[in-house]
Short mmCIF file of C-alpha atoms in Angstrom, two decimals:
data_model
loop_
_atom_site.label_atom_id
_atom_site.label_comp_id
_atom_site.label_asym_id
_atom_site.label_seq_id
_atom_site.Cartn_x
_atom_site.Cartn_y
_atom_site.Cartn_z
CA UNK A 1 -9.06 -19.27 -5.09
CA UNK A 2 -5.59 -18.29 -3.52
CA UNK A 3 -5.48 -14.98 -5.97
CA UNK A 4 -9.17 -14.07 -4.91
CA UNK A 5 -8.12 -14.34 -1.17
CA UNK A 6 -5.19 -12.59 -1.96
CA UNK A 7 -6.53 -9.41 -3.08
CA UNK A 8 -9.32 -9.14 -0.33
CA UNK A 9 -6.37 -8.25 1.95
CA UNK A 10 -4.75 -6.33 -0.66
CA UNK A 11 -1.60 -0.92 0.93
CA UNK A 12 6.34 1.30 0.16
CA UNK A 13 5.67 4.79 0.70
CA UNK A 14 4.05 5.60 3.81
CA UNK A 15 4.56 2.25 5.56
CA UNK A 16 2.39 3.31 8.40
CA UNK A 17 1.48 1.88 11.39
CA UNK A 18 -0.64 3.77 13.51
CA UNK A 19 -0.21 1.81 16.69
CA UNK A 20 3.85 2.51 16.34
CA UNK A 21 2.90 6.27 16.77
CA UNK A 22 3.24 6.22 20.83
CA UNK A 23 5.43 3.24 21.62
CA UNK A 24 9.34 3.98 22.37
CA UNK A 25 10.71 2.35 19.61
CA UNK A 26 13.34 4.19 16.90
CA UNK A 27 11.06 3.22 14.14
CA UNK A 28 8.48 5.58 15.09
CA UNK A 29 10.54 8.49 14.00
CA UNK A 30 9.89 7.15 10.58
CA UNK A 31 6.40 8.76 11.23
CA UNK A 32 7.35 11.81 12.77
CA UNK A 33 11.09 12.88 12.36
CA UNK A 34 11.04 14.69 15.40
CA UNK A 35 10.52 11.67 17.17
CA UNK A 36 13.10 9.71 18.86
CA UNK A 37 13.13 6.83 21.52
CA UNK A 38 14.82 6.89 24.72
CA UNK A 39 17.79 5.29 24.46
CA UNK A 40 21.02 7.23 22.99
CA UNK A 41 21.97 4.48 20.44
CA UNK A 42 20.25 1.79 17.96
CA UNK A 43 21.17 0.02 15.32
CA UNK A 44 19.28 -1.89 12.97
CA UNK A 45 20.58 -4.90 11.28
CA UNK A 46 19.55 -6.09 7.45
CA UNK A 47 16.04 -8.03 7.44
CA UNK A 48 15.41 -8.57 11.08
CA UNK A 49 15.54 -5.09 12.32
CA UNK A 50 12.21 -4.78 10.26
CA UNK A 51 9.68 -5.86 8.21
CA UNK A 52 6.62 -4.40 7.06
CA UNK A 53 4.12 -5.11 5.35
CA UNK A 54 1.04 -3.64 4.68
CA UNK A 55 -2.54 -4.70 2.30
CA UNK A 56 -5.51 -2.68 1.72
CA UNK A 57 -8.77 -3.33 -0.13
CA UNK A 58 -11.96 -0.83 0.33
CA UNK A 59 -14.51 -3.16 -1.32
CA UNK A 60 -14.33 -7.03 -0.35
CA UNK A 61 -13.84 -9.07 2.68
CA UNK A 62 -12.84 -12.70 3.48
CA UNK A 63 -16.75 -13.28 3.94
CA UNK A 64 -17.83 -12.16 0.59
CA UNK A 65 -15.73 -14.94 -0.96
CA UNK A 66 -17.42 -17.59 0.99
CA UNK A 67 -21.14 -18.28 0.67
CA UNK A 68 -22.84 -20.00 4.37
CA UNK A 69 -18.59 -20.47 4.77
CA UNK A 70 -17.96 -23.37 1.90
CA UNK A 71 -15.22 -23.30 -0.26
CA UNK A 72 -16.65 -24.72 -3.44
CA UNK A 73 -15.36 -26.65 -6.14
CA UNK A 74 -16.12 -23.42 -8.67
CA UNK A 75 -13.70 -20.59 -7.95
CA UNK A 76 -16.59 -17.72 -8.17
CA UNK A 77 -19.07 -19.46 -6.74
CA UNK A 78 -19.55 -16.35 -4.53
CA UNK A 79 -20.78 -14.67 -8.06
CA UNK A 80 -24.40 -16.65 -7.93
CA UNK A 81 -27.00 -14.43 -8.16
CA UNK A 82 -29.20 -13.96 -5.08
CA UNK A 83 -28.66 -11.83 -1.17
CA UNK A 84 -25.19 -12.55 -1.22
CA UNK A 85 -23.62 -11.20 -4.29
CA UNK A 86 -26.71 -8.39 -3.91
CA UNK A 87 -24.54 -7.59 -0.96
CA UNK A 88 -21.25 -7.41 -2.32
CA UNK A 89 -22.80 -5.29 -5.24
CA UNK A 90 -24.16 -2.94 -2.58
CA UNK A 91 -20.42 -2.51 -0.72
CA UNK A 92 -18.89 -1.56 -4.35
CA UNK A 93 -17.93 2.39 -4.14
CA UNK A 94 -16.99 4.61 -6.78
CA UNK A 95 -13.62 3.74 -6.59
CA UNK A 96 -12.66 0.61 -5.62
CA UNK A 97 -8.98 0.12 -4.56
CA UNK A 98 -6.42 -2.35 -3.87
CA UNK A 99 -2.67 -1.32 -2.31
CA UNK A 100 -0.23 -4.10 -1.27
CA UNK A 101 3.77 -2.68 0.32
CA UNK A 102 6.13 -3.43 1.99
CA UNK A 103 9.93 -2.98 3.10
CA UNK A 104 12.55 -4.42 4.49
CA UNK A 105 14.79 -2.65 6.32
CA UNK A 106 18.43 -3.42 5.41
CA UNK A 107 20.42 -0.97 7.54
CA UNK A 108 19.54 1.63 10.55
CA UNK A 109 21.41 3.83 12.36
CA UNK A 110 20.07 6.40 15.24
CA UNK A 111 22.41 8.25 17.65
CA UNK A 112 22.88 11.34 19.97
CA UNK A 113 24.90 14.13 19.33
CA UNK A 114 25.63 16.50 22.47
CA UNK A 115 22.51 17.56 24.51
CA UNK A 116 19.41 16.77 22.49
CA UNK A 117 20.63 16.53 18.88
CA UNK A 118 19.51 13.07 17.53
CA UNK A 119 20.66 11.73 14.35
CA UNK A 120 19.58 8.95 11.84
CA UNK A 121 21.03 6.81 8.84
CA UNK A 122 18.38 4.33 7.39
CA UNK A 123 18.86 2.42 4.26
CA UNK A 124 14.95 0.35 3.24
CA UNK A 125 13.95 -1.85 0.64
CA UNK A 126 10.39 -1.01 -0.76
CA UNK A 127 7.62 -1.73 -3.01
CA UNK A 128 4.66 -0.06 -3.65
CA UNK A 129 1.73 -0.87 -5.61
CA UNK A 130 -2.01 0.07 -6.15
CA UNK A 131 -4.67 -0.53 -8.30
CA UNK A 132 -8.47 0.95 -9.06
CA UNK A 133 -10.96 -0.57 -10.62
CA UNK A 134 -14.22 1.71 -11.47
CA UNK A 135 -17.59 0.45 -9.37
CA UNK A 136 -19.62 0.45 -12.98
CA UNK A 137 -17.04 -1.26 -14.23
CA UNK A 138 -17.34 -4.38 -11.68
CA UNK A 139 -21.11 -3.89 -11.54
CA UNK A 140 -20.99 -4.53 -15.62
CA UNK A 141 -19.05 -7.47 -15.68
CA UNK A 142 -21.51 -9.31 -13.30
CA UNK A 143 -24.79 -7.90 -13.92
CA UNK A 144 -24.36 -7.40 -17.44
CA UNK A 145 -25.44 -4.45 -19.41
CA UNK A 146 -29.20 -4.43 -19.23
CA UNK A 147 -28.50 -1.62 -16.82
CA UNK A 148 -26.59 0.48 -19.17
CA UNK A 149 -27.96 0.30 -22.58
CA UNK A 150 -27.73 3.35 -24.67
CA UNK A 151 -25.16 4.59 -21.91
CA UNK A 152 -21.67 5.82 -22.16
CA UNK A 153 -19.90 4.63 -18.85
CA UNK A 154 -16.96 6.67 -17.64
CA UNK A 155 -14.17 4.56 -16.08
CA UNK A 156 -11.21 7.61 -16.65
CA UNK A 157 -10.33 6.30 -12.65
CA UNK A 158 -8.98 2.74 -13.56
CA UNK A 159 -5.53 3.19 -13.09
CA UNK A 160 -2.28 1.03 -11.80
CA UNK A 161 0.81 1.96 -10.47
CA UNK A 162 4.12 -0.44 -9.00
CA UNK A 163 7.43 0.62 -8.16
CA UNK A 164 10.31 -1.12 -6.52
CA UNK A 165 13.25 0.87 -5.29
CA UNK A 166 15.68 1.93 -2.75
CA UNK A 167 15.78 4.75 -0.14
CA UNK A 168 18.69 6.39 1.86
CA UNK A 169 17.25 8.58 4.47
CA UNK A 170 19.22 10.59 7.03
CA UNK A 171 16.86 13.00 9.37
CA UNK A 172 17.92 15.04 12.36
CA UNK A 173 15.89 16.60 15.16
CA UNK A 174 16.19 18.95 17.96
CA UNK A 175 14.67 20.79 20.45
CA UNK A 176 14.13 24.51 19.26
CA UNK A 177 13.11 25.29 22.78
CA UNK A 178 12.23 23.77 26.37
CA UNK A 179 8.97 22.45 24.74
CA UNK A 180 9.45 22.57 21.20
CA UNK A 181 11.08 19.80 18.69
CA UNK A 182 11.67 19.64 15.38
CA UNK A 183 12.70 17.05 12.44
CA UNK A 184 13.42 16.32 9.09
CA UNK A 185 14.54 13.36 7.01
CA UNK A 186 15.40 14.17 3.57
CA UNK A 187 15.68 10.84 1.43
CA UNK A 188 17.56 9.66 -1.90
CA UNK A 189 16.04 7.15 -3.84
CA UNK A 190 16.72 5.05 -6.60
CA UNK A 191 14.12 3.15 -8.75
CA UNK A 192 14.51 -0.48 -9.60
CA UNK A 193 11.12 -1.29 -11.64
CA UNK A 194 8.52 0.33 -12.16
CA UNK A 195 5.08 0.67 -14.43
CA UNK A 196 2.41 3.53 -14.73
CA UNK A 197 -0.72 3.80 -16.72
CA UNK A 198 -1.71 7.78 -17.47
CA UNK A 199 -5.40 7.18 -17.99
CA UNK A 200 -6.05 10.11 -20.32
CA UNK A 201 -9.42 8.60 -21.30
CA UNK A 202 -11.19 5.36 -21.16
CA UNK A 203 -14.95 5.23 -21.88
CA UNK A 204 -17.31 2.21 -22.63
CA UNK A 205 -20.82 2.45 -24.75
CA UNK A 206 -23.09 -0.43 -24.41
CA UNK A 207 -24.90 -0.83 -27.60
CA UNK A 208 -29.01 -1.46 -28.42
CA UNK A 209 -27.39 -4.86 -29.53
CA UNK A 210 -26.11 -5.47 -26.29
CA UNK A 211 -22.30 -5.17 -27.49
CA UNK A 212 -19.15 -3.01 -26.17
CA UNK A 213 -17.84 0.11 -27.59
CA UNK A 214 -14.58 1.36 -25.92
CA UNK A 215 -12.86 4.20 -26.73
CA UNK A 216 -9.06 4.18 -25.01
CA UNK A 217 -6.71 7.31 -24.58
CA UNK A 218 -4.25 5.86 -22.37
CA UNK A 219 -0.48 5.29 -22.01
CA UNK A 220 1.48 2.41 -19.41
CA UNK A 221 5.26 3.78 -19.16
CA UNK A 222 7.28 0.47 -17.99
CA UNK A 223 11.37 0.96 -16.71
CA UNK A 224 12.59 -2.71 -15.74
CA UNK A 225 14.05 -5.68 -17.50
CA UNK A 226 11.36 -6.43 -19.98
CA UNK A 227 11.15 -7.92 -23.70
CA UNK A 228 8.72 -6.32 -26.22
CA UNK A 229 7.22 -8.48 -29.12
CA UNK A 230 5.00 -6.51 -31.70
CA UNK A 231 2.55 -7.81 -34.45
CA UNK A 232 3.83 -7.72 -38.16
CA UNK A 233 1.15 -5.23 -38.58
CA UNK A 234 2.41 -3.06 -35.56
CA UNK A 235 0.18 -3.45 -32.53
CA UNK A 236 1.72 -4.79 -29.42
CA UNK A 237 1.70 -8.59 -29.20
CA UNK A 238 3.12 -9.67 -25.90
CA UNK A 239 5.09 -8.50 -22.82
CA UNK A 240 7.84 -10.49 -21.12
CA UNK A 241 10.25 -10.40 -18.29
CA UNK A 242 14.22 -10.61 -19.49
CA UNK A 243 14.71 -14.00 -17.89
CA UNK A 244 18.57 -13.55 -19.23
CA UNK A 245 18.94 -10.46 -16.68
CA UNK A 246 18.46 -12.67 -13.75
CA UNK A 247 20.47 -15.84 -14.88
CA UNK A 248 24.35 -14.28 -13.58
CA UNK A 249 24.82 -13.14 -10.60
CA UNK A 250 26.38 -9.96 -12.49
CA UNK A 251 23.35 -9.42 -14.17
CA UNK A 252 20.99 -9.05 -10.94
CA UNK A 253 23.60 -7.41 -9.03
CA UNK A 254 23.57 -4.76 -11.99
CA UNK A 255 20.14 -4.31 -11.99
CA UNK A 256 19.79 -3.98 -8.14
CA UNK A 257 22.53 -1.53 -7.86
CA UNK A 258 21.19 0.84 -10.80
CA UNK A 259 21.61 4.46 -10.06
CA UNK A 260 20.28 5.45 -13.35
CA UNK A 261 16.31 6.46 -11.63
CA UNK A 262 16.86 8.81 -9.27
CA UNK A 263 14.82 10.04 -7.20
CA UNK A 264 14.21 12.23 -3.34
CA UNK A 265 11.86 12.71 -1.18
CA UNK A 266 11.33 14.35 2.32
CA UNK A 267 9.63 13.90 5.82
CA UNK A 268 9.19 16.59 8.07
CA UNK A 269 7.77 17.01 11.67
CA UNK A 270 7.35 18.55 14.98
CA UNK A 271 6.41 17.85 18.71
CA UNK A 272 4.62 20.83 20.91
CA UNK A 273 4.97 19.82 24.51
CA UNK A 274 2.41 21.70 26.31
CA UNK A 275 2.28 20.68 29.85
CA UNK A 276 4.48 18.06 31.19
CA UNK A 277 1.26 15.81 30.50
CA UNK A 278 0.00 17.19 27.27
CA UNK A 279 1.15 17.33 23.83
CA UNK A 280 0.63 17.73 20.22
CA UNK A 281 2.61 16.47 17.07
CA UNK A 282 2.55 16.83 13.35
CA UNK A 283 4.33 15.34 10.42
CA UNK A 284 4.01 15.50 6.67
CA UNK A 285 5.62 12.26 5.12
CA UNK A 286 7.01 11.01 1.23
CA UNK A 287 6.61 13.67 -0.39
CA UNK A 288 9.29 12.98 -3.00
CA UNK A 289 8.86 11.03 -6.84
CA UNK A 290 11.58 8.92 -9.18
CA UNK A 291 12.16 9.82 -12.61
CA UNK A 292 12.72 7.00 -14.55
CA UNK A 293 15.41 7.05 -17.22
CA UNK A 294 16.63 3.50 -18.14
CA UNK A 295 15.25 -0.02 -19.63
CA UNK A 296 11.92 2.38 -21.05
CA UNK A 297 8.85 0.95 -22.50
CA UNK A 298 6.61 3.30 -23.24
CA UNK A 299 2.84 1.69 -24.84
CA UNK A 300 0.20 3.84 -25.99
CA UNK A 301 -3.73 3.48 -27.61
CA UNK A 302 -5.79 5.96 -28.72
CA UNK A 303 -8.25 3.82 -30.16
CA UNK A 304 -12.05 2.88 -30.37
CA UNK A 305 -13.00 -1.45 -30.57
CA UNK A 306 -16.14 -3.44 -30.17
CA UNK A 307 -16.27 -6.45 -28.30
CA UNK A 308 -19.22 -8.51 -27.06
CA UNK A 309 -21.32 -8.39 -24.23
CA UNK A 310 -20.39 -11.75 -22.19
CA UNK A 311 -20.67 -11.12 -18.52
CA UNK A 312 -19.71 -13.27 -15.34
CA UNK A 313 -22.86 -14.32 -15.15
CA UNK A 314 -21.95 -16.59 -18.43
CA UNK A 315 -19.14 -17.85 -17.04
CA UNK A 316 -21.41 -19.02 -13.93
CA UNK A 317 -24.00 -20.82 -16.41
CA UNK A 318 -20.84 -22.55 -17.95
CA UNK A 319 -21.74 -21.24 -21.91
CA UNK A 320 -18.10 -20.48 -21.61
CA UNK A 321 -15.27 -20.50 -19.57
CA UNK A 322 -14.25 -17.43 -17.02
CA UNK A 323 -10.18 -17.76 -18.89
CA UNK A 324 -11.82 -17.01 -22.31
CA UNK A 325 -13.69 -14.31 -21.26
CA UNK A 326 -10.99 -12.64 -19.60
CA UNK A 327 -8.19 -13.60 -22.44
CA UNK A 328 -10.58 -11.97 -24.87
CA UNK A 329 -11.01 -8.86 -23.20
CA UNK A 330 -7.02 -8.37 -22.87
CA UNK A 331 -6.14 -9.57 -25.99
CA UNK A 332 -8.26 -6.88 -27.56
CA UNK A 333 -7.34 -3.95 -25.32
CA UNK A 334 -3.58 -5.21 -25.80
CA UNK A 335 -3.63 -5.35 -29.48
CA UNK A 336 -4.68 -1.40 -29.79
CA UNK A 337 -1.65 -0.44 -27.65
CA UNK A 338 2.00 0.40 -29.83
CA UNK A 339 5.04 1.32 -28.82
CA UNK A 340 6.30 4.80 -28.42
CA UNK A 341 9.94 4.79 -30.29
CA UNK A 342 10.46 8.20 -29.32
CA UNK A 343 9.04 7.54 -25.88
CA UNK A 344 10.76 9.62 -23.11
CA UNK A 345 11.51 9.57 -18.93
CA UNK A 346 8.72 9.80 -16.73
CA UNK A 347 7.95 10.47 -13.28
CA UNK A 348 6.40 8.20 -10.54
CA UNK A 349 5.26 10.22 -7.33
CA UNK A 350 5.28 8.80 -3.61
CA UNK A 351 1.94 8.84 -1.97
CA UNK A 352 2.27 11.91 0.96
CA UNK A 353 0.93 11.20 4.28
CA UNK A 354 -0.32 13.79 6.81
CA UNK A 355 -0.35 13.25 10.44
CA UNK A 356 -1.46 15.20 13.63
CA UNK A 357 -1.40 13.63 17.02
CA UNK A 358 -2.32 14.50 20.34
CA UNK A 359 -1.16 12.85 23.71
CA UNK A 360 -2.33 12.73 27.64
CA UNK A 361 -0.17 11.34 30.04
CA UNK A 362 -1.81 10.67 33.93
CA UNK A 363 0.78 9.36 34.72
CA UNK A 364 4.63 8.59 33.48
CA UNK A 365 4.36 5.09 32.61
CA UNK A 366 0.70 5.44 30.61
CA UNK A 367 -0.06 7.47 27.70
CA UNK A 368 -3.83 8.32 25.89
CA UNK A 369 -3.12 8.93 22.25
CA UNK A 370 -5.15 10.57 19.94
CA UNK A 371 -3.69 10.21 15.94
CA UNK A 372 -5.37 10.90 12.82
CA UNK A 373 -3.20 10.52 9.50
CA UNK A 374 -4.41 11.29 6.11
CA UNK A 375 -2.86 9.51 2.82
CA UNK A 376 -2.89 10.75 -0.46
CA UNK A 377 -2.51 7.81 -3.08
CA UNK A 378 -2.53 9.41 -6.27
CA UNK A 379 -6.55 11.37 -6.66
CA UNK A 380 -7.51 8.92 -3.70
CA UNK A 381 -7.84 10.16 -0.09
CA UNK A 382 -7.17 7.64 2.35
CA UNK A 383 -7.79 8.75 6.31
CA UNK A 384 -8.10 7.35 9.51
CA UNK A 385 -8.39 7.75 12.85
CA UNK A 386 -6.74 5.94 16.15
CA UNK A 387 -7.33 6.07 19.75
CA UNK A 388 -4.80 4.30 21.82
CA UNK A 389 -3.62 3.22 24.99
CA UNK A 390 -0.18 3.43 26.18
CA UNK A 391 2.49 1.85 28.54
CA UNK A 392 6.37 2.62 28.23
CA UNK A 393 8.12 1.07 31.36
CA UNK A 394 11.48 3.07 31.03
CA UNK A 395 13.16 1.51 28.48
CA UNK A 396 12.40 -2.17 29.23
CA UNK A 397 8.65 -2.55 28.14
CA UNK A 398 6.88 -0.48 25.46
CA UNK A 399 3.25 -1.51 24.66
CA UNK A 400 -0.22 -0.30 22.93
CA UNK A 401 -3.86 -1.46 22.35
CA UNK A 402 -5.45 0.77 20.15
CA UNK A 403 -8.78 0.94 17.67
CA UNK A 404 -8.78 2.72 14.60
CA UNK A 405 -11.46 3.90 12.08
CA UNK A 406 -10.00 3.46 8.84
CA UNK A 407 -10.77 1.56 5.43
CA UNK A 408 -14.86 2.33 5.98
CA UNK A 409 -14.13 -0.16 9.02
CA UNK A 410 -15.07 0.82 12.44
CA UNK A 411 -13.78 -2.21 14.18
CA UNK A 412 -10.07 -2.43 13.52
CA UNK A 413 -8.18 -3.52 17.34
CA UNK A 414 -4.44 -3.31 17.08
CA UNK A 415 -1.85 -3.99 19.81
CA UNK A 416 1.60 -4.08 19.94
CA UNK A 417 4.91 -4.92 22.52
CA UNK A 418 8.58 -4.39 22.42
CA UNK A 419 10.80 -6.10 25.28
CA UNK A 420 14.12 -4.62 25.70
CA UNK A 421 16.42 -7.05 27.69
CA UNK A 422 20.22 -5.58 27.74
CA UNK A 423 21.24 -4.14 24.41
CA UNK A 424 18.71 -6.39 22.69
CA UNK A 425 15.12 -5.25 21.91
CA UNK A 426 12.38 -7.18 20.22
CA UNK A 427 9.03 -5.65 18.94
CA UNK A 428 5.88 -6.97 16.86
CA UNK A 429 2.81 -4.81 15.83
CA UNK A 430 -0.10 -5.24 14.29
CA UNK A 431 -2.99 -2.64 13.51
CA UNK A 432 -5.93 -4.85 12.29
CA UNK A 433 -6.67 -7.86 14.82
CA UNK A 434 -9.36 -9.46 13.26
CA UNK A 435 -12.36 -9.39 15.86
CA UNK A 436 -15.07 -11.55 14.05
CA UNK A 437 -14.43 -15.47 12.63
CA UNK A 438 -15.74 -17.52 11.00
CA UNK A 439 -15.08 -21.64 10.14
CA UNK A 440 -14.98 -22.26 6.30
CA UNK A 441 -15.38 -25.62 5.03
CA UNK A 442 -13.66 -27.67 2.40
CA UNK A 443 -14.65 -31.05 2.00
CA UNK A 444 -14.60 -33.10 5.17
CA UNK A 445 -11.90 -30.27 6.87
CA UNK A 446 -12.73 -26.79 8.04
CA UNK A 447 -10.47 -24.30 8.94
CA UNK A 448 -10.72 -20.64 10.91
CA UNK A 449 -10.89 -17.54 9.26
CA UNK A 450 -11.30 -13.96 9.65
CA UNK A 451 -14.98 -12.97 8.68
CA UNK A 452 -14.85 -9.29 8.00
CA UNK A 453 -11.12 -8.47 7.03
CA UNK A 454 -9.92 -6.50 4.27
CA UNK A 455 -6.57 -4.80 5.80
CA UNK A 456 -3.55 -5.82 7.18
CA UNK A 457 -0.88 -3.29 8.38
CA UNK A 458 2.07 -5.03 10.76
CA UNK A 459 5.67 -5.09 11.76
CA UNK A 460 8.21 -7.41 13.26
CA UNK A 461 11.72 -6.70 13.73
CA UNK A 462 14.72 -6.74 16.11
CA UNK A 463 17.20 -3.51 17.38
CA UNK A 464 20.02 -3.31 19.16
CA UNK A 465 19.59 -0.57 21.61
CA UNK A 466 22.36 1.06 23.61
CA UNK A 467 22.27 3.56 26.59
CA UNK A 468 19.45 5.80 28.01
CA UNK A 469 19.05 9.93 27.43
CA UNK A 470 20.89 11.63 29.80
CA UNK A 471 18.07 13.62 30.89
CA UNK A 472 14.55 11.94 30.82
CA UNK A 473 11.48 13.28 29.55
CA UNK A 474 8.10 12.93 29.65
CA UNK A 475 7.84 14.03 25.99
CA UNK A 476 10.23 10.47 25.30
CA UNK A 477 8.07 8.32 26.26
#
């Protein structure tokens, strides 16, 4: 039960918070480079200057786990036929996807130079990771095939893709005129682990007999410490991680500080003030990739096996049990794959965002915000839209309640505050409140939970903040 949970709120590229966008904090240049906050120094110290994290599912809620809000004693009890899995069947789209990120920020840096010249040193911890699992494909493995018989199901968009590594970014902006801004960040990057499957071609035939045919044309590049076992006969028999890698302090410090995957990337933005009141903003994000050179595992299959036709549904009527179904299934796809001796680097892209803001400001202190940012996650196209509400008072209170389309939600709330008190400023965000709940019951105890939730996108952190501009503007805040 605590997997399932954990992928319904299963989305460290990007990292983006869309109530962040209008508050007068130093991480919102990460958005926009052109960006800066209105103070004339920050630092950022490791861990508690930030942490984000972000999760992202398009296709299942904390509801649809739950049926009438009882956790049962079977782990997919939510699976029984009848209105409720009929719903979740309904809710499946072509492409179902499930991100989880996040970074830590180990080091920041953001100061002025001169007049209007503002310059930044950050130094982040990420992970990225995503996952796609084909609507037939889900829709098969509970329904069964009766649907599909004499078919040939295409599922070329299952794919997966994980990468942990380290950026350097330093970005500068400036004013190119009165009302004009500009900034870039370029970044250096350095791969830690990583894995990638090139889906070339996967496509299952259900048979008159009511058995699987799958033909596979894939390959899963792997760079991390890993130990490959293989069959006497050659397939692949089993993956591992290097336990020995981690045991000596040497060891992990050796794999952290690898320089052998590099990588770069680049941010770039701008700010248009129109009137003292109105403005627009832009900003293309990550694009960059990491080619990865060392600890290489590269598996491929290009293959064609029959397996049989057991469904979830079995697994529900107990004829056998849900781990034997699933063991089967990878077992067989795992012993078609072999390893590539002469297997070579390959590339791992970051997922590009594109923003474009607008901004009205009645007054100083209070700012309407208009923000729509578009992700690209490999052939996926994430976008979203947030209106928000604004209050920066000078530089001791910065604070936002937005709502934001997004996710094939229309009902995410977010909110967020930052308190500045002397050099010391604290700030917390969050982009998803949950609005609806729900009580689910185990046993005799029952416990609250968010009824319609599948994403989570927030920050916490701490900055030192020195100083105000010299010259205030409207644009700043």
């Amino acid at each position: 039960m605590t997997l399932l949970v954990a992928v319904t709120i299963s989305d460290a590229s990007a990292q983006y918070s869309q109530s962040l966008y209008f508050m007068n904090l130093p991480q919102r240049n990460s958005l926009n480079p052109a960006l800066r906050p209105g103070n004339r120094l920050y630092v950022g110290l490791p861990i508690v200057s930030g942490v984000t994290v972000n999760l992202d599912n398009n296709f299942l809620n904390f509801s649809d786990l739950f049926i009438d809000g009882i956790i049962s004693d079977s782990t997919i009890s939510f699976l029984e036929s009848g209105e409720h899995l009929d719903g979740i069947l309904a809710g499946l789209k072509d492409k179902n996807s499930i991100e989880a990120q996040a970074a830590v920020q180990l080091f920041g840096l953001g100061f002025s130079v001169g007049k209007d010249l503002w310059v930044t040193l950050d130094i982040t911890e990420r992970v990225d990771g995503n996952f796609v699992l084909p609507g037939d494909l889900i829709r098969l493995g509970i329904n069964g095939n009766e649907a599909y018989i004499g078919k040939s199901i295409d599922l070329s968009s299952l794919r997966t893709d994980f990468k942990y590594y380290h950026e350097i970014g330093i970005g500068l902006s400036k004013n190119l005129t009165e009302r004009i801004r500009v900034g870039v960040r370029g970044k250096i990057l350095f791969g830690v682990a990583a894995g990638s499957l090139d889906n070339n071609d996967l496509r299952l035939r259900v048979n008159e007999d009511y058995t699987h045919t799958l033909f596979a044309d894939m390959a899963f590049n792997i760079s991390g410490p890993v130990n490959v076992y293989m069959n006497e006969e050659g397939p692949l028999d089993s993956l591992s991680i290097d336990e020995s890698r981690f045991k000596t302090t040497e060891g992990i410090i050796s794999l952290l500080t690898n320089t052998g995957n590099p990588g770069m990337g680049i941010d770039a933005g701008f700010e248009y003030r129109i009137t003292d009141r109105i403005a627009i903003s832009a900003a293309v994000t990550d694009l960059g990739f990491i080619r990865w050179k060392t600890d290489r595992v590269n598996l491929l299959t290009k293959t064609r096996f029959d397996f049989n036709g057991l469904t979830m549904q079995d697994v529900y009527d107990e004829t056998v049990d849900f781990e034997d179904v699933i063991n089967w299934t990878l077992d067989s796809l795992q012993n078609s794959f072999y390893v590539n001796d002469e297997s070579s680097p390959f590339t791992t892209f970051l997922s590009p965002g594109v923003t474009a803001a607008a901004s009205y400001s009645p007054v100083k202190a209070f700012t309407f915000g208009l923000l729509s940012h578009t992700k690209f996650i490999g052939r996926q196209v994430r976008q979203s839209l947030t209106l928000s509400g604004n209050m920066n008072l000078g530089y001791a209170l910065s604070a936002t309640c937005s709502y934001t389309a997004v996710n094939h939600r229309y009902d995410n709330l977010g909110a967020g505050i930052a308190f500045r008190g002397g050099w010391l400023q604290l700030y917390a965000l969050i982009d998803n409140i949950p609005v609806r709940w729900t009580k689910v019951s185990s046993g005799d105890s029952s416990f609250p939970m968010p009824e319609d939730w599948n994403t989570l996108h927030a920050r916490l952190g701490m900055n030192l903040s020195f100083g105000n501009k010299v010259k205030e503007r409207s644009s700043d805040l």
